[in-house]
Coordinates of N, CA and C and ligand atoms in Angstrom, one line a residue:
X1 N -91.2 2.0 13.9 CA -92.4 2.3 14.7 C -93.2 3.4 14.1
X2 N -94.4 3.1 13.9 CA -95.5 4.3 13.4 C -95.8 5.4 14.3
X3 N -95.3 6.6 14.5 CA -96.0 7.2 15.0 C -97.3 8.1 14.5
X4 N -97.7 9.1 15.3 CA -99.1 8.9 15.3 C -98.8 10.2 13.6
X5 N -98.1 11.0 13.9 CA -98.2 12.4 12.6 C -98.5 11.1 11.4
X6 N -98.2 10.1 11.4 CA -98.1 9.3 10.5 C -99.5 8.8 9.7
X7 N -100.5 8.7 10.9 CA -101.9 8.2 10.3 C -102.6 9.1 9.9
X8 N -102.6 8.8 8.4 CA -103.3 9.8 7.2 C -104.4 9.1 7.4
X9 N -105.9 10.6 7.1 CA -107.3 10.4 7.0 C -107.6 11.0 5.8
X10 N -108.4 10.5 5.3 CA -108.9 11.4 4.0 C -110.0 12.0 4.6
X11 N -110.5 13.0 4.0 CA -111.7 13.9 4.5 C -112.5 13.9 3.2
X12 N -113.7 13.6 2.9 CA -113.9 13.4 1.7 C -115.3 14.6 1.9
X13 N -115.4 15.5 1.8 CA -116.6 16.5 2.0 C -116.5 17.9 1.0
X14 N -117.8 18.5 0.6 CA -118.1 19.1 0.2 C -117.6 20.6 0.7
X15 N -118.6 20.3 1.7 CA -118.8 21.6 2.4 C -117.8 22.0 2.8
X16 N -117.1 23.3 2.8 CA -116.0 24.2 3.0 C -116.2 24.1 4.6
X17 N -116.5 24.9 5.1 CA -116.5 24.8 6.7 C -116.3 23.9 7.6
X18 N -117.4 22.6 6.6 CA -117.3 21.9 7.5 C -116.1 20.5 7.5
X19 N -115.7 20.3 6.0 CA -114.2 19.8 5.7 C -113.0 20.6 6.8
X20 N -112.9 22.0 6.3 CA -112.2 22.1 7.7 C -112.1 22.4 8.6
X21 N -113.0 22.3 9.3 CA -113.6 21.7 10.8 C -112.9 20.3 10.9
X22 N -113.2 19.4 10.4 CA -112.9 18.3 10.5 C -111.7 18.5 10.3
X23 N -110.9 18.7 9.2 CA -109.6 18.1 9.1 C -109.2 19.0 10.2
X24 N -109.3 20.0 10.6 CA -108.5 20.9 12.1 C -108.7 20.3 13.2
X25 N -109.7 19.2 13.1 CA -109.8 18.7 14.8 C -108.9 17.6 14.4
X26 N -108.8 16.7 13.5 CA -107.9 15.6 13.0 C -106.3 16.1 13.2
X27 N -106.6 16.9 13.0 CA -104.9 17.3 12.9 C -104.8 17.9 14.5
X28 N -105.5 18.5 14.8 CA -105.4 18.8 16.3 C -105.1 17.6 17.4
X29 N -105.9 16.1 17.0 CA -105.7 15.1 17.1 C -104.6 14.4 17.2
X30 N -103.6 14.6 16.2 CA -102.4 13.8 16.1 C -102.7 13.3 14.3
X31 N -103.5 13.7 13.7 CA -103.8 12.8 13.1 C -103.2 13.7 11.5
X32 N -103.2 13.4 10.5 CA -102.2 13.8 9.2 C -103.2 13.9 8.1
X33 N -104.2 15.1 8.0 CA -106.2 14.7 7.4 C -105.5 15.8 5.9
X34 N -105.9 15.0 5.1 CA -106.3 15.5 3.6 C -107.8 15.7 3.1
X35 N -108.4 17.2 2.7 CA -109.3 17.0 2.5 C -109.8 17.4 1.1
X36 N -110.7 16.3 0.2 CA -111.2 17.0 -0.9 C -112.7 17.0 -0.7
X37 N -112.7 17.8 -2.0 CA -114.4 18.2 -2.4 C -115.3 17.3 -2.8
X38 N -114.6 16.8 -3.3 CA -115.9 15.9 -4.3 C -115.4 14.2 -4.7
X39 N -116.3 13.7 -5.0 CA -116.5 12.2 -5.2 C -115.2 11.8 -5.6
X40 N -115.3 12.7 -6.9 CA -114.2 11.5 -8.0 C -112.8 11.7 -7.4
X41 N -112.5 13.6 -6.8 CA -110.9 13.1 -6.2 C -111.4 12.2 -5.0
X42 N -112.4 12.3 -4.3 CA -112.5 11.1 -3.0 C -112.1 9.8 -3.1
X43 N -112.6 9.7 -4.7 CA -112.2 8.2 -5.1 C -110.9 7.8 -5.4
X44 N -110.3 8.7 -6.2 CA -108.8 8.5 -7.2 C -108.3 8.5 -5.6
X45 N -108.0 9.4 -4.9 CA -107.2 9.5 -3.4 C -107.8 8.1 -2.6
X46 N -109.0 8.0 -2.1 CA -108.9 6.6 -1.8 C -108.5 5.4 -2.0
X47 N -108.6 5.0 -3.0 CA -108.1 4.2 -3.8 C -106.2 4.3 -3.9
X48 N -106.1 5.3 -3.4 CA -104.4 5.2 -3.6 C -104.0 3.8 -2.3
X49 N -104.8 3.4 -1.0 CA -104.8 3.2 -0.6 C -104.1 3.4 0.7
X50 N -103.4 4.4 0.9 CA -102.3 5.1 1.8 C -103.4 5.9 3.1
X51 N -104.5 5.8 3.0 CA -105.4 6.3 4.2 C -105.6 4.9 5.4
X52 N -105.0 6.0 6.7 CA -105.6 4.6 7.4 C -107.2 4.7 7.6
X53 N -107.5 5.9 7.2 CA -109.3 5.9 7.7 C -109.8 7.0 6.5
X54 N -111.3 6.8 6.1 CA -111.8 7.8 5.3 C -112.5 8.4 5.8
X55 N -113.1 9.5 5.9 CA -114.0 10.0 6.8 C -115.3 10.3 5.4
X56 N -116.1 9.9 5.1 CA -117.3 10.1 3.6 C -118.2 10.9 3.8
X57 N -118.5 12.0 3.4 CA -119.7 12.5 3.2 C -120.8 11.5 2.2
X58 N -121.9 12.3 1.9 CA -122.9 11.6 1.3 C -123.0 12.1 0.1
X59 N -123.7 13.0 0.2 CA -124.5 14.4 -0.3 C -122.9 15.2 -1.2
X60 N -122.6 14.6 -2.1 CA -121.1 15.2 -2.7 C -121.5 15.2 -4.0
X61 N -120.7 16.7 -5.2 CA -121.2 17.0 -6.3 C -120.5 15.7 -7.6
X62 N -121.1 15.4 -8.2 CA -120.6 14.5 -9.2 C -120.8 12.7 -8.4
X63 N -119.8 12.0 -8.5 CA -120.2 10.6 -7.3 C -120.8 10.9 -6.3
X64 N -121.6 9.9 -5.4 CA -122.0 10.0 -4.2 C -120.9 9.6 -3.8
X65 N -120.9 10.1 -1.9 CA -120.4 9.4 -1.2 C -120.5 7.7 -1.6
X66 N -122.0 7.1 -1.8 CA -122.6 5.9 -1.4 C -121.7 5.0 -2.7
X67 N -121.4 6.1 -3.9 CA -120.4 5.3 -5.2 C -118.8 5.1 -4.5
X68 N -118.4 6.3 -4.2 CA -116.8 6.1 -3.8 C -116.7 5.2 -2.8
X69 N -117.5 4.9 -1.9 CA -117.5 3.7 -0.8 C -117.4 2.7 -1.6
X70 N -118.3 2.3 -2.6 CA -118.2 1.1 -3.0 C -117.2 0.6 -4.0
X71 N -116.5 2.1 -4.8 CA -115.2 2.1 -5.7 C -114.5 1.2 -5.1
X72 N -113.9 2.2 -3.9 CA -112.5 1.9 -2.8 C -113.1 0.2 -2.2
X73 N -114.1 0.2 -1.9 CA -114.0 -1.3 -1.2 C -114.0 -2.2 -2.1
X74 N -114.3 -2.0 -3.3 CA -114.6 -3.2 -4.2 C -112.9 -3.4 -4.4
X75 N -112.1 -2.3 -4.4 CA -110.4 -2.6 -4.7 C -109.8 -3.0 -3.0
X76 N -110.3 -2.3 -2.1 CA -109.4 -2.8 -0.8 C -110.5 -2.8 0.4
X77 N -110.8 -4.5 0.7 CA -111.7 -4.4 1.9 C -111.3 -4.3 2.8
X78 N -110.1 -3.9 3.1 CA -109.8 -3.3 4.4 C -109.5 -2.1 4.5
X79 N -109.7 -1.3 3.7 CA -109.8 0.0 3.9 C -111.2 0.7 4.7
X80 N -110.7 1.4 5.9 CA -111.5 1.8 6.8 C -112.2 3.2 6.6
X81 N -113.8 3.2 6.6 CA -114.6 3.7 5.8 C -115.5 4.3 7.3
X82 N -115.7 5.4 7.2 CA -116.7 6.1 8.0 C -117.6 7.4 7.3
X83 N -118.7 6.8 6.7 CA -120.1 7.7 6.5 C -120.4 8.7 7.3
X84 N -120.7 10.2 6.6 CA -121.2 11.3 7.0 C -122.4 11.3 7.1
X85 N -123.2 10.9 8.2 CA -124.8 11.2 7.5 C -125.7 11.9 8.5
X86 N -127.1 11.7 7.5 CA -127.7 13.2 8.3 C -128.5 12.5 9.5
X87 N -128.6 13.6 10.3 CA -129.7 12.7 11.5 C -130.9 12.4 11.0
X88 N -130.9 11.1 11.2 CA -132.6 10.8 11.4 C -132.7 10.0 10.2
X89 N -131.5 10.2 9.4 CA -131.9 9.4 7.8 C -131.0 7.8 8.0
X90 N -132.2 6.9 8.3 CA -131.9 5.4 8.8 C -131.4 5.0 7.6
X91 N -132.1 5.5 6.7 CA -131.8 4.9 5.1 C -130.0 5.1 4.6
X92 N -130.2 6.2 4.8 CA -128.8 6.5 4.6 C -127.6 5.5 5.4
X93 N -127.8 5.2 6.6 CA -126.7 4.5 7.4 C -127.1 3.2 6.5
X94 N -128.4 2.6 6.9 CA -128.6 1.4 5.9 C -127.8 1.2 4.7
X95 N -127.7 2.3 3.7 CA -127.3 1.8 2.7 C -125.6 2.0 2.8
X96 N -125.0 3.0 3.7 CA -123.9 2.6 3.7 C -123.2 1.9 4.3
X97 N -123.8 0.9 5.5 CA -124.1 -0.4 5.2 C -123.7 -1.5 4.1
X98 N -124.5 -1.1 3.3 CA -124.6 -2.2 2.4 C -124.0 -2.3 1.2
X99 N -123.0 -0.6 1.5 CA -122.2 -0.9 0.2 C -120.6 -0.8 0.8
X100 N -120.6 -0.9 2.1 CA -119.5 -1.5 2.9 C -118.9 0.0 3.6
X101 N -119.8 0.6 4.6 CA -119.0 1.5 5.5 C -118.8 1.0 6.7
X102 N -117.4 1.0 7.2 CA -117.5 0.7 8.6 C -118.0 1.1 9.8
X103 N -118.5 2.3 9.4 CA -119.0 2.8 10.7 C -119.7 4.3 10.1
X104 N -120.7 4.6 10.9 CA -121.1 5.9 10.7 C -121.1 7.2 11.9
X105 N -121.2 8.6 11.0 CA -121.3 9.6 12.2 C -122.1 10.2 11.7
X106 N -123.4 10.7 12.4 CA -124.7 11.5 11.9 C -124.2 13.5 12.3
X107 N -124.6 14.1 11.2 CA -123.9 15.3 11.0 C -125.6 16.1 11.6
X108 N -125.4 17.5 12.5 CA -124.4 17.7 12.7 C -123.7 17.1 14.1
X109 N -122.5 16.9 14.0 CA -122.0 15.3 15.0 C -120.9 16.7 15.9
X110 N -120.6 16.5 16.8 CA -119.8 16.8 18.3 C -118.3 16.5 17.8
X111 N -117.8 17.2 18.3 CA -116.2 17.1 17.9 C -116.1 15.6 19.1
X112 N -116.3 15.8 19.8 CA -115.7 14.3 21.2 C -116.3 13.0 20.2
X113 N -117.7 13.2 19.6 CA -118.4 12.1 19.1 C -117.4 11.4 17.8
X114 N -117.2 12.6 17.0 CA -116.5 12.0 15.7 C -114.8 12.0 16.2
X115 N -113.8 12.1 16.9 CA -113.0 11.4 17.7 C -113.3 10.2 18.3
X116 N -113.9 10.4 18.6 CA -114.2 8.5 19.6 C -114.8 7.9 18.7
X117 N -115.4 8.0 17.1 CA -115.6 7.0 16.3 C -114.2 6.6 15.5
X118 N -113.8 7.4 15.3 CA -112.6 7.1 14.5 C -111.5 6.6 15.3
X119 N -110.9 6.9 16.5 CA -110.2 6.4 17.3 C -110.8 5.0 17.4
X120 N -112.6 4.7 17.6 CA -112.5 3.5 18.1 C -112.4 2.2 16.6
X121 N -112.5 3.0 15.9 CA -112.4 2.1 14.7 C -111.0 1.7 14.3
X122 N -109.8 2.7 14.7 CA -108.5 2.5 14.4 C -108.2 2.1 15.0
X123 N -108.6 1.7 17.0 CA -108.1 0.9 17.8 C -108.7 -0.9 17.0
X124 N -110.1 -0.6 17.1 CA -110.9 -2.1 16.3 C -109.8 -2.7 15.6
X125 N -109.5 -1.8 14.2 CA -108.7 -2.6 13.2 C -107.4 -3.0 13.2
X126 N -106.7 -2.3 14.9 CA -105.7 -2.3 15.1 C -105.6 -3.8 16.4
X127 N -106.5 -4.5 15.9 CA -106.7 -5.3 17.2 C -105.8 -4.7 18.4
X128 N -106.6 -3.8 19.3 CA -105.6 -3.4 20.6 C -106.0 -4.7 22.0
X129 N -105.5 -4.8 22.6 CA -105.7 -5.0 23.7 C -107.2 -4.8 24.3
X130 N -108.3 -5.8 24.6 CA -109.3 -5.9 25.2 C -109.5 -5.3 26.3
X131 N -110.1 -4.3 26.7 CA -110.3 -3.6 28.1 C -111.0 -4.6 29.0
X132 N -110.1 -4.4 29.8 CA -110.7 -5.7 31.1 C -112.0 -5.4 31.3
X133 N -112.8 -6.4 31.7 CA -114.4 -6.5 31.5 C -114.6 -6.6 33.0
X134 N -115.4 -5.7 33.4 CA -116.1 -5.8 34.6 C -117.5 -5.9 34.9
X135 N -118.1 -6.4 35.5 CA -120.2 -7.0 35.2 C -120.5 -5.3 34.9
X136 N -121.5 -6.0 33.7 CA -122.4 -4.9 33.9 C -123.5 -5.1 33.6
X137 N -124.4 -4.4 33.3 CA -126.1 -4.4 33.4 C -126.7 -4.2 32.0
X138 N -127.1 -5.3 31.4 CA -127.7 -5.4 30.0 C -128.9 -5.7 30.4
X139 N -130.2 -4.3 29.9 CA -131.6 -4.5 30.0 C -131.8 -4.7 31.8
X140 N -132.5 -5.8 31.8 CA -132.6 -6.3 33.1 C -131.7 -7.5 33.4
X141 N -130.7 -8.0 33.0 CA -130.2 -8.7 33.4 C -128.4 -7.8 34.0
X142 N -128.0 -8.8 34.7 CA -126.3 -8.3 35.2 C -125.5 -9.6 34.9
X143 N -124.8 -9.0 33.7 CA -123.9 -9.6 32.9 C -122.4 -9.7 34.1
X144 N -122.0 -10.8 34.3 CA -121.0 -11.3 35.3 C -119.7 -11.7 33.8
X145 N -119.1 -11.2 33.5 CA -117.8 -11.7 32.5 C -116.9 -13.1 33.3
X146 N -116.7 -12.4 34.6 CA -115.8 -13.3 35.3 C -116.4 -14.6 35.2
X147 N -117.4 -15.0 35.6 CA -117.7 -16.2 35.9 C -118.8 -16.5 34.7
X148 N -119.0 -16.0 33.3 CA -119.7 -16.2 32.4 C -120.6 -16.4 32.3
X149 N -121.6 -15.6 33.2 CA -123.2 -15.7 33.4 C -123.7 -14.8 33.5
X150 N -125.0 -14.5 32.8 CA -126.0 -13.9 33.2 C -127.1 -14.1 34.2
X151 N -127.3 -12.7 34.6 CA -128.4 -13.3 36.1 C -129.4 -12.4 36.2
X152 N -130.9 -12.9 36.5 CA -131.9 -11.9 36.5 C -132.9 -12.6 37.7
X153 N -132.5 -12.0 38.9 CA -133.9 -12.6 40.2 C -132.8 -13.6 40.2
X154 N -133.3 -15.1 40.0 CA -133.2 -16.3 40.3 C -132.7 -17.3 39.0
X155 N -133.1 -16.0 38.1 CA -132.9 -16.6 36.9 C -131.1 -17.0 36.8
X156 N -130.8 -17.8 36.2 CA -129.1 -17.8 35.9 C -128.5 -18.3 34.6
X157 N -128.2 -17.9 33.6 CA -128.2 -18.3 32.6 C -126.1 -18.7 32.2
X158 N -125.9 -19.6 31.5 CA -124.6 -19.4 31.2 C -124.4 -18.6 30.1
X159 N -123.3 -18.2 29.5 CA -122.6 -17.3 28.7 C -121.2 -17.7 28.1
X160 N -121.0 -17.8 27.0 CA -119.8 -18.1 26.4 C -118.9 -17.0 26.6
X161 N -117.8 -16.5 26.3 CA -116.9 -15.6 26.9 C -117.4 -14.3 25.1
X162 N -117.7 -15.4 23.8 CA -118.0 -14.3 23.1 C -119.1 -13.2 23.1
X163 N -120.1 -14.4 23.9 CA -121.9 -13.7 23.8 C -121.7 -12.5 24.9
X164 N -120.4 -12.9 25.6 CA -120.7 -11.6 27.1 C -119.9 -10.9 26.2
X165 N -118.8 -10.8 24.8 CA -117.8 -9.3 24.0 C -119.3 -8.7 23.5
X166 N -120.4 -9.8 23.0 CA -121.1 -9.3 22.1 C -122.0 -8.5 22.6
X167 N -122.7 -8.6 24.4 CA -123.5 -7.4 24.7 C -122.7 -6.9 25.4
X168 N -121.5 -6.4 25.4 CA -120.7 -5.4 26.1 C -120.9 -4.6 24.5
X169 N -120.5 -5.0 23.7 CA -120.8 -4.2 22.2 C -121.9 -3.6 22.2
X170 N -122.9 -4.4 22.4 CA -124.0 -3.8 22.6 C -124.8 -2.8 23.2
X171 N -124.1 -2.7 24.5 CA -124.3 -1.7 25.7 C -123.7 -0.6 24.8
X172 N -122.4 -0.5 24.4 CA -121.2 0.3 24.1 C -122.2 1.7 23.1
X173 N -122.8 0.5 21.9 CA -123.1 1.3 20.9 C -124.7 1.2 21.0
X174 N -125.1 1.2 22.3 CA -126.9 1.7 22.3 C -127.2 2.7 21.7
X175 N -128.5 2.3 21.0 CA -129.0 3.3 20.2 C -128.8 3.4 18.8
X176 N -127.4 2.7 18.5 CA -126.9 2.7 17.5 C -127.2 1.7 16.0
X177 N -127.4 1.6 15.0 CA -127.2 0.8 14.6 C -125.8 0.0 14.4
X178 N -125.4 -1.1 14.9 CA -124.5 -2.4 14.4 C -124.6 -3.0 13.4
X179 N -123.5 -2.8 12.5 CA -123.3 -3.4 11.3 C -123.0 -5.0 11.7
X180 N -123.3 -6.0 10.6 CA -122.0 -7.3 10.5 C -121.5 -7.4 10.6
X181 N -120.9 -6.8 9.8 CA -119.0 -6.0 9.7 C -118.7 -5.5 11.0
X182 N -119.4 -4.6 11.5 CA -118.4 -4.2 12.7 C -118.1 -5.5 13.9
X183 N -119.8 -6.4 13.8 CA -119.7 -7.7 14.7 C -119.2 -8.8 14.1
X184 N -118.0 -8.5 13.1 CA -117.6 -9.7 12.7 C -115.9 -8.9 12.6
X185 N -116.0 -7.8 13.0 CA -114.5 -7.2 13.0 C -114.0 -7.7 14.3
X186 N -114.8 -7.1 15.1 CA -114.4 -6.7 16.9 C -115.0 -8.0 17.6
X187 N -115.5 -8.8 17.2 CA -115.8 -9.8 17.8 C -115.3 -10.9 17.2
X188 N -115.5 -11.0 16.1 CA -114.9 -12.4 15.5 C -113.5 -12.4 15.0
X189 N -113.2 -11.1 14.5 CA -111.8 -10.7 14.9 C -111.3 -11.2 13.2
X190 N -111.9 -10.9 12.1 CA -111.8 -11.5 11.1 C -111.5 -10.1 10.3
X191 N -110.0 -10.3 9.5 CA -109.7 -9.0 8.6 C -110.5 -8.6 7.8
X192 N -111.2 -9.9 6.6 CA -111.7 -9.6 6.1 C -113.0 -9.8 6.2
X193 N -114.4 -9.3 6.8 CA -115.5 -9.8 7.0 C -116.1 -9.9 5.7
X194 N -115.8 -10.0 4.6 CA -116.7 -10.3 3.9 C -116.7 -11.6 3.0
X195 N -115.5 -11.8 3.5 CA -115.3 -13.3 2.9 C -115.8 -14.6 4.1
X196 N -116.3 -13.9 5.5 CA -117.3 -14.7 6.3 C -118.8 -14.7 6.0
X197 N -119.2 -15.5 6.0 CA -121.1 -15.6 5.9 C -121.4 -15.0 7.1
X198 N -122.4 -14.4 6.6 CA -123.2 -12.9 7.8 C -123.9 -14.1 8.5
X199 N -124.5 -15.2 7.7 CA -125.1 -16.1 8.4 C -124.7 -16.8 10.1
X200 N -123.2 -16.6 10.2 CA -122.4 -17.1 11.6 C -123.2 -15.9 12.7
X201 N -122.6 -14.6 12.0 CA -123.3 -13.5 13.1 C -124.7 -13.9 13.5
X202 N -125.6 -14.0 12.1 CA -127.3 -14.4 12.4 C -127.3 -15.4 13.4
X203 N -126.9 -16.5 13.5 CA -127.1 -17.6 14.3 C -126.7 -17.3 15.3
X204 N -125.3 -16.5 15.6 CA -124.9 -16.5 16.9 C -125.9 -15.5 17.6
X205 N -126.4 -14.6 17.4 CA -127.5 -13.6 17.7 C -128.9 -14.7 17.8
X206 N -129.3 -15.3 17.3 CA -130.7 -15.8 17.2 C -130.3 -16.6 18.8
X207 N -129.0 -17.5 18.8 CA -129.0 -18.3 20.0 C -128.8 -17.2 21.4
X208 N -128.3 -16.3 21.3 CA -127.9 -14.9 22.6 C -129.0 -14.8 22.7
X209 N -130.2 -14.5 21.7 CA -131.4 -13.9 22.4 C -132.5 -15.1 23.0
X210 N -132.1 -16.2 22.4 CA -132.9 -17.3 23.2 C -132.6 -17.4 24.4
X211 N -131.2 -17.2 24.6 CA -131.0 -17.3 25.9 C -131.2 -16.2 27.1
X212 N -131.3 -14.9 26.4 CA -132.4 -13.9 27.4 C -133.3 -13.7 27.4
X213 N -134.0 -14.1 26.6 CA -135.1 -13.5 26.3 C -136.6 -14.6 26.9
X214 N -136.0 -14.8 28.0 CA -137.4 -16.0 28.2 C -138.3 -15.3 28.3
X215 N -138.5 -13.7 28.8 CA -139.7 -13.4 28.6 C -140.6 -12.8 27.0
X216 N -139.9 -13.0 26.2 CA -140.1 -12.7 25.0 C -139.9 -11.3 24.7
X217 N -139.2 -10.3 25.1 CA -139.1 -9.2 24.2 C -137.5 -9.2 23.8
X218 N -137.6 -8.3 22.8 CA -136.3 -8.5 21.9 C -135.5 -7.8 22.1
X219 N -134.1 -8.0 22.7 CA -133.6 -7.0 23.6 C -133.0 -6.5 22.7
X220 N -132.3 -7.0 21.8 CA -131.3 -6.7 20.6 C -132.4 -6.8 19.0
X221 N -133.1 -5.8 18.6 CA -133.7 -6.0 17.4 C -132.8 -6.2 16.4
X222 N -133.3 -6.6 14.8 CA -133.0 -7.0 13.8 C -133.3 -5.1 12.7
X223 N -132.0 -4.8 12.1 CA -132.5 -4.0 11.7 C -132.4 -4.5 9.6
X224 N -133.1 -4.4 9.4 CA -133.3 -5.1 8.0 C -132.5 -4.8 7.0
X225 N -131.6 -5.5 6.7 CA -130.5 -5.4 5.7 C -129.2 -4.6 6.2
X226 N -129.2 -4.3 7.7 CA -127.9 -4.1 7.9 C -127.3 -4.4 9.0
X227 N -128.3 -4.7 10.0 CA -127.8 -5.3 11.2 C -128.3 -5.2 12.6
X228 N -128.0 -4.8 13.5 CA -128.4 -4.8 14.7 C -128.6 -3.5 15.5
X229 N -129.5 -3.5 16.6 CA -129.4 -2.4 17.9 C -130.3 -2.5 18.9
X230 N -129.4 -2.5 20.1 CA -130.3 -2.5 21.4 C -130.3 -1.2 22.0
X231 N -131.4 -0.9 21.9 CA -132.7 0.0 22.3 C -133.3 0.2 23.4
X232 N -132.9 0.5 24.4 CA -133.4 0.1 25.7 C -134.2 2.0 25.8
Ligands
CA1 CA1 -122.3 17.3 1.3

């Protein structure tokens, strides 16, 4: 049995302070955090494959973050990958995105915030147990799980049991950008998402929003080349 002293993080950051900041809350955590300075040990250590999670800065002397992400994933796509990036730089999440981060935390980020990404990503990959679903309220509509429908006024729409995981996702990470990957981890439940066509996600989204959106606005936008976010 794994216990927890067991799950090693890599800390992959420059900055002195703020590496151990991090690795002290990680380890305060339960959790076993190694931290280096710079790209290339980010990479050789990554690449050992023995991290259950990486935590990446960007902005690192010698590699970028944006190179060692794509080192480590090109050798192990299931190694679990979380981007340091700065507020407000879309570009940045975008591209680590696209060179395969699982998930991002915008610096400077909240000790509770960067815990509950990394917990929720290790629960994701750990396929845990689904948290019982109780209705809740997407935009203007009230999402009913039990009985698989959406309802707005008079309006009543049906719902597959996926399209209701996909805006409880939704709600979850408002504001956020949604990767592919993350809607083809936690929803489609696939090890490797990159050996699925992004095209299944596309479709399954073009048909969810036909089916709310009779009055035409876009509840869940398209964000261009990496994925999704509802914006309310
Ligand atoms: Ca840095």
């Amino acid at each position: 049995m794994t216990t927890r002293e067991e799950i090693e993080i890599l800390v992959v950051e420059d900055e002195e302070p703020i590496r151990r900041g991090l690795c002290d809350v990680l380890a305060y955590h339960g959790y076993k955090p190694l931290g280096v300075e710079n790209g290339e040990e980010g990479l050789r250590e990554g690449l050992t494959n023995r991290f259950a999670l990486i935590l990446l800065d960007i902005m690192l002397p010698g590699l970028s973050g944006f190179e060692v992400c794509e080192g480590i994933r090109q050798k192990h796509p299931h190694q679990l990958i979380i981007m340091l990036t700065a507020r407000g730089s879309e570009e940045d999440v975008l591209t680590g995105f696209r060179v395969g981060a699982d998930d991002y935390v915008t610096k400077p980020f909240s000790v509770a915030e960067l815990v509950a990404r990394v917990e929720a990503l290790l629960r994701r990959s750990g396929r845990m147990r689904r948290e019982e679903q109780t209705a809740f309220r997407f935009a203007d509509w009230e999402i009913d799980p039990a009985n698989l429908e959406a309802v707005k006024g008079e309006v009543k729409v049906e719902l597959s049991a996926r399209e209701v995981s996909i805006l409880a996702l939704f709600l979850r990470e408002q504001g956020r950008i949604v990767s592919r990957r993350m809607l083809l981890q936690e929803i489609w439940e696939v090890p490797d998402p990159d050996r699925i066509e992004t095209r299944t996600v596309d479709m399954q989204l073009a048909k969810l929003r036909k089916k709310l959106n009779h009055d035409e606005t876009q509840l869940i936008e398209t964000v261009r080349g990496a994925g999704y976010r509802f914006a309310e």
